[in-house]
Amino acid sequence: MDFALYRKQLLERREGEIAAAQLVRNFSQWFFDLLRNFVLVGGLKYFYEKSGSTVLFYLHELALVVIFFYCLSYADQWYLNLFSVIDDKRLAHWLNRAVNFAVAVLLFLLIRWGAKIIVAEISHAQV
């Protein structure tokens, strides 16, 4: 029995599983970073509500805007090309732009609504 060959084959890496595991790790890292940031923003809201500090209020609002744009930066990575079958490419382009603008506005409102709810829940959980 060749122990060197056995040792090399003892731990195998499967390429497809590594890619999937890396995707899960990357998503988990992003999610927990985002969650930590929401907890921080919620803590700022809690402290400004308890102290009445104007500085903490503006710091909380700035942090909320920054976390909103951070979330929106992920939503802006896709382009819907729904009208590619239309022969008039100029019309297809403007229709695609209108649809993508509408989706961006909906994502903006959804992220804003979700961030406000999450931060409010975190700040009230501090009580």
PDB file of C-alpha atoms in Angstrom:
ATOM      1  CA  MET A   1       0.000   0.000   0.000  1.00  0.00           C
ATOM      2  CA  ASP A   2       1.364   3.426  -1.021  1.00  0.00           C
ATOM      3  CA  PHE A   3       0.769   5.726   1.984  1.00  0.00           C
ATOM      4  CA  ALA A   4       1.734   8.894   0.093  1.00  0.00           C
ATOM      5  CA  LEU A   5      -0.993   8.245  -2.493  1.00  0.00           C
ATOM      6  CA  TYR A   6      -3.440   7.274   0.260  1.00  0.00           C
ATOM      7  CA  ARG A   7      -2.677  10.510   2.139  1.00  0.00           C
ATOM      8  CA  LYS A   8      -3.250  12.601  -1.021  1.00  0.00           C
ATOM      9  CA  GLN A   9      -6.596  10.897  -1.646  1.00  0.00           C
ATOM     10  CA  LEU A  10      -7.693  11.045   1.994  1.00  0.00           C
ATOM     11  CA  LEU A  11      -9.042  14.580   1.692  1.00  0.00           C
ATOM     12  CA  GLU A  12     -10.498  15.412  -1.698  1.00  0.00           C
ATOM     13  CA  ARG A  13     -11.861  18.708  -2.882  1.00  0.00           C
ATOM     14  CA  ARG A  14     -14.815  18.605  -5.193  1.00  0.00           C
ATOM     15  CA  GLU A  15     -14.773  21.645  -7.427  1.00  0.00           C
ATOM     16  CA  GLY A  16     -18.545  22.098  -7.800  1.00  0.00           C
ATOM     17  CA  GLU A  17     -19.144  21.819  -4.080  1.00  0.00           C
ATOM     18  CA  ILE A  18     -16.384  24.338  -3.357  1.00  0.00           C
ATOM     19  CA  ALA A  19     -18.043  26.924  -5.580  1.00  0.00           C
ATOM     20  CA  ALA A  20     -21.409  26.388  -3.897  1.00  0.00           C
ATOM     21  CA  ALA A  21     -19.858  26.527  -0.431  1.00  0.00           C
ATOM     22  CA  GLN A  22     -18.026  29.726  -1.344  1.00  0.00           C
ATOM     23  CA  LEU A  23     -21.290  31.260  -2.538  1.00  0.00           C
ATOM     24  CA  VAL A  24     -22.952  30.354   0.768  1.00  0.00           C
ATOM     25  CA  ARG A  25     -20.015  31.804   2.729  1.00  0.00           C
ATOM     26  CA  ASN A  26     -20.055  35.035   0.735  1.00  0.00           C
ATOM     27  CA  PHE A  27     -23.809  35.460   1.183  1.00  0.00           C
ATOM     28  CA  SER A  28     -23.575  34.675   4.917  1.00  0.00           C
ATOM     29  CA  GLN A  29     -20.771  37.195   5.361  1.00  0.00           C
ATOM     30  CA  TRP A  30     -22.765  39.866   3.512  1.00  0.00           C
ATOM     31  CA  PHE A  31     -25.937  39.090   5.487  1.00  0.00           C
ATOM     32  CA  PHE A  32     -24.279  39.227   8.900  1.00  0.00           C
ATOM     33  CA  ASP A  33     -22.445  42.430   7.996  1.00  0.00           C
ATOM     34  CA  LEU A  34     -25.762  43.947   6.956  1.00  0.00           C
ATOM     35  CA  LEU A  35     -27.473  42.672  10.118  1.00  0.00           C
ATOM     36  CA  ARG A  36     -24.693  44.123  12.283  1.00  0.00           C
ATOM     37  CA  ASN A  37     -25.134  47.466  10.543  1.00  0.00           C
ATOM     38  CA  PHE A  38     -28.886  47.423  11.125  1.00  0.00           C
ATOM     39  CA  VAL A  39     -28.284  46.697  14.817  1.00  0.00           C
ATOM     40  CA  LEU A  40     -25.880  49.643  14.947  1.00  0.00           C
ATOM     41  CA  VAL A  41     -28.426  51.964  13.318  1.00  0.00           C
ATOM     42  CA  GLY A  42     -31.125  50.661  15.691  1.00  0.00           C
ATOM     43  CA  GLY A  43     -28.843  51.300  18.657  1.00  0.00           C
ATOM     44  CA  LEU A  44     -28.254  54.873  17.474  1.00  0.00           C
ATOM     45  CA  LYS A  45     -32.014  55.387  17.239  1.00  0.00           C
ATOM     46  CA  TYR A  46     -32.512  53.977  20.715  1.00  0.00           C
ATOM     47  CA  PHE A  47     -29.844  56.258  22.202  1.00  0.00           C
ATOM     48  CA  TYR A  48     -31.124  59.398  20.488  1.00  0.00           C
ATOM     49  CA  GLU A  49     -34.694  58.623  21.618  1.00  0.00           C
ATOM     50  CA  LYS A  50     -33.542  58.093  25.206  1.00  0.00           C
ATOM     51  CA  SER A  51     -31.155  61.046  25.338  1.00  0.00           C
ATOM     52  CA  GLY A  52     -32.876  63.510  23.023  1.00  0.00           C
ATOM     53  CA  SER A  53     -29.476  64.257  21.475  1.00  0.00           C
ATOM     54  CA  THR A  54     -29.613  66.137  18.197  1.00  0.00           C
ATOM     55  CA  VAL A  55     -26.179  64.843  17.200  1.00  0.00           C
ATOM     56  CA  LEU A  56     -27.279  61.217  17.655  1.00  0.00           C
ATOM     57  CA  PHE A  57     -30.463  61.930  15.688  1.00  0.00           C
ATOM     58  CA  TYR A  58     -28.532  63.226  12.684  1.00  0.00           C
ATOM     59  CA  LEU A  59     -25.957  60.455  12.994  1.00  0.00           C
ATOM     60  CA  HIS A  60     -28.815  57.906  12.959  1.00  0.00           C
ATOM     61  CA  GLU A  61     -30.409  59.539   9.912  1.00  0.00           C
ATOM     62  CA  LEU A  62     -27.074  59.602   8.067  1.00  0.00           C
ATOM     63  CA  ALA A  63     -26.459  55.941   8.934  1.00  0.00           C
ATOM     64  CA  LEU A  64     -29.948  55.063   7.682  1.00  0.00           C
ATOM     65  CA  VAL A  65     -29.284  56.821   4.356  1.00  0.00           C
ATOM     66  CA  VAL A  66     -25.916  55.063   3.981  1.00  0.00           C
ATOM     67  CA  ILE A  67     -27.391  51.615   4.723  1.00  0.00           C
ATOM     68  CA  PHE A  68     -30.201  52.346   2.265  1.00  0.00           C
ATOM     69  CA  PHE A  69     -27.760  53.175  -0.542  1.00  0.00           C
ATOM     70  CA  TYR A  70     -25.711  50.114   0.364  1.00  0.00           C
ATOM     71  CA  CYS A  71     -28.783  47.912  -0.126  1.00  0.00           C
ATOM     72  CA  LEU A  72     -29.779  49.759  -3.283  1.00  0.00           C
ATOM     73  CA  SER A  73     -26.312  49.220  -4.762  1.00  0.00           C
ATOM     74  CA  TYR A  74     -27.016  45.485  -4.805  1.00  0.00           C
ATOM     75  CA  ALA A  75     -30.427  45.997  -6.385  1.00  0.00           C
ATOM     76  CA  ASP A  76     -28.966  48.087  -9.217  1.00  0.00           C
ATOM     77  CA  GLN A  77     -26.796  45.318 -10.653  1.00  0.00           C
ATOM     78  CA  TRP A  78     -29.429  43.895 -12.988  1.00  0.00           C
ATOM     79  CA  TYR A  79     -31.033  45.249 -16.132  1.00  0.00           C
ATOM     80  CA  LEU A  80     -34.357  43.867 -17.308  1.00  0.00           C
ATOM     81  CA  ASN A  81     -34.450  43.533 -21.083  1.00  0.00           C
ATOM     82  CA  LEU A  82     -38.123  42.677 -21.545  1.00  0.00           C
ATOM     83  CA  PHE A  83     -38.580  44.293 -24.942  1.00  0.00           C
ATOM     84  CA  SER A  84     -35.659  42.825 -26.867  1.00  0.00           C
ATOM     85  CA  VAL A  85     -38.076  41.153 -29.301  1.00  0.00           C
ATOM     86  CA  ILE A  86     -39.351  44.488 -30.618  1.00  0.00           C
ATOM     87  CA  ASP A  87     -37.885  45.354 -34.014  1.00  0.00           C
ATOM     88  CA  ASP A  88     -37.656  49.078 -33.272  1.00  0.00           C
ATOM     89  CA  LYS A  89     -34.558  49.044 -31.021  1.00  0.00           C
ATOM     90  CA  ARG A  90     -34.990  52.673 -29.977  1.00  0.00           C
ATOM     91  CA  LEU A  91     -38.525  52.016 -28.735  1.00  0.00           C
ATOM     92  CA  ALA A  92     -37.366  48.807 -27.041  1.00  0.00           C
ATOM     93  CA  HIS A  93     -34.579  50.719 -25.297  1.00  0.00           C
ATOM     94  CA  TRP A  94     -36.937  53.373 -23.905  1.00  0.00           C
ATOM     95  CA  LEU A  95     -39.506  50.792 -22.816  1.00  0.00           C
ATOM     96  CA  ASN A  96     -36.757  48.831 -21.044  1.00  0.00           C
ATOM     97  CA  ARG A  97     -35.555  52.020 -19.367  1.00  0.00           C
ATOM     98  CA  ALA A  98     -39.087  52.806 -18.170  1.00  0.00           C
ATOM     99  CA  VAL A  99     -39.534  49.314 -16.743  1.00  0.00           C
ATOM    100  CA  ASN A 100     -36.115  49.378 -15.058  1.00  0.00           C
ATOM    101  CA  PHE A 101     -36.820  52.819 -13.605  1.00  0.00           C
ATOM    102  CA  ALA A 102     -40.149  51.592 -12.216  1.00  0.00           C
ATOM    103  CA  VAL A 103     -38.446  48.529 -10.688  1.00  0.00           C
ATOM    104  CA  ALA A 104     -35.757  50.778  -9.168  1.00  0.00           C
ATOM    105  CA  VAL A 105     -38.405  53.027  -7.610  1.00  0.00           C
ATOM    106  CA  LEU A 106     -40.237  50.001  -6.191  1.00  0.00           C
ATOM    107  CA  LEU A 107     -36.976  48.607  -4.778  1.00  0.00           C
ATOM    108  CA  PHE A 108     -36.192  52.033  -3.323  1.00  0.00           C
ATOM    109  CA  LEU A 109     -39.535  52.126  -1.520  1.00  0.00           C
ATOM    110  CA  LEU A 110     -39.264  48.507  -0.391  1.00  0.00           C
ATOM    111  CA  ILE A 111     -35.749  48.915   1.015  1.00  0.00           C
ATOM    112  CA  ARG A 112     -36.686  52.202   2.713  1.00  0.00           C
ATOM    113  CA  TRP A 113     -39.761  50.631   4.278  1.00  0.00           C
ATOM    114  CA  GLY A 114     -37.886  47.517   5.382  1.00  0.00           C
ATOM    115  CA  ALA A 115     -34.969  49.478   6.835  1.00  0.00           C
ATOM    116  CA  LYS A 116     -37.287  51.720   8.856  1.00  0.00           C
ATOM    117  CA  ILE A 117     -39.169  48.714  10.259  1.00  0.00           C
ATOM    118  CA  ILE A 118     -35.984  46.804  11.125  1.00  0.00           C
ATOM    119  CA  VAL A 119     -34.381  49.807  12.815  1.00  0.00           C
ATOM    120  CA  ALA A 120     -37.580  50.594  14.757  1.00  0.00           C
ATOM    121  CA  GLU A 121     -37.852  46.997  15.977  1.00  0.00           C
ATOM    122  CA  ILE A 122     -34.208  46.895  17.032  1.00  0.00           C
ATOM    123  CA  SER A 123     -34.427  50.210  18.848  1.00  0.00           C
ATOM    124  CA  HIS A 124     -37.606  49.138  20.704  1.00  0.00           C
ATOM    125  CA  ALA A 125     -36.070  45.800  21.634  1.00  0.00           C
ATOM    126  CA  GLN A 126     -33.486  47.750  23.637  1.00  0.00           C
ATOM    127  CA  VAL A 127     -36.161  48.836  26.148  1.00  0.00           C
TER     128      VAL A 127
END
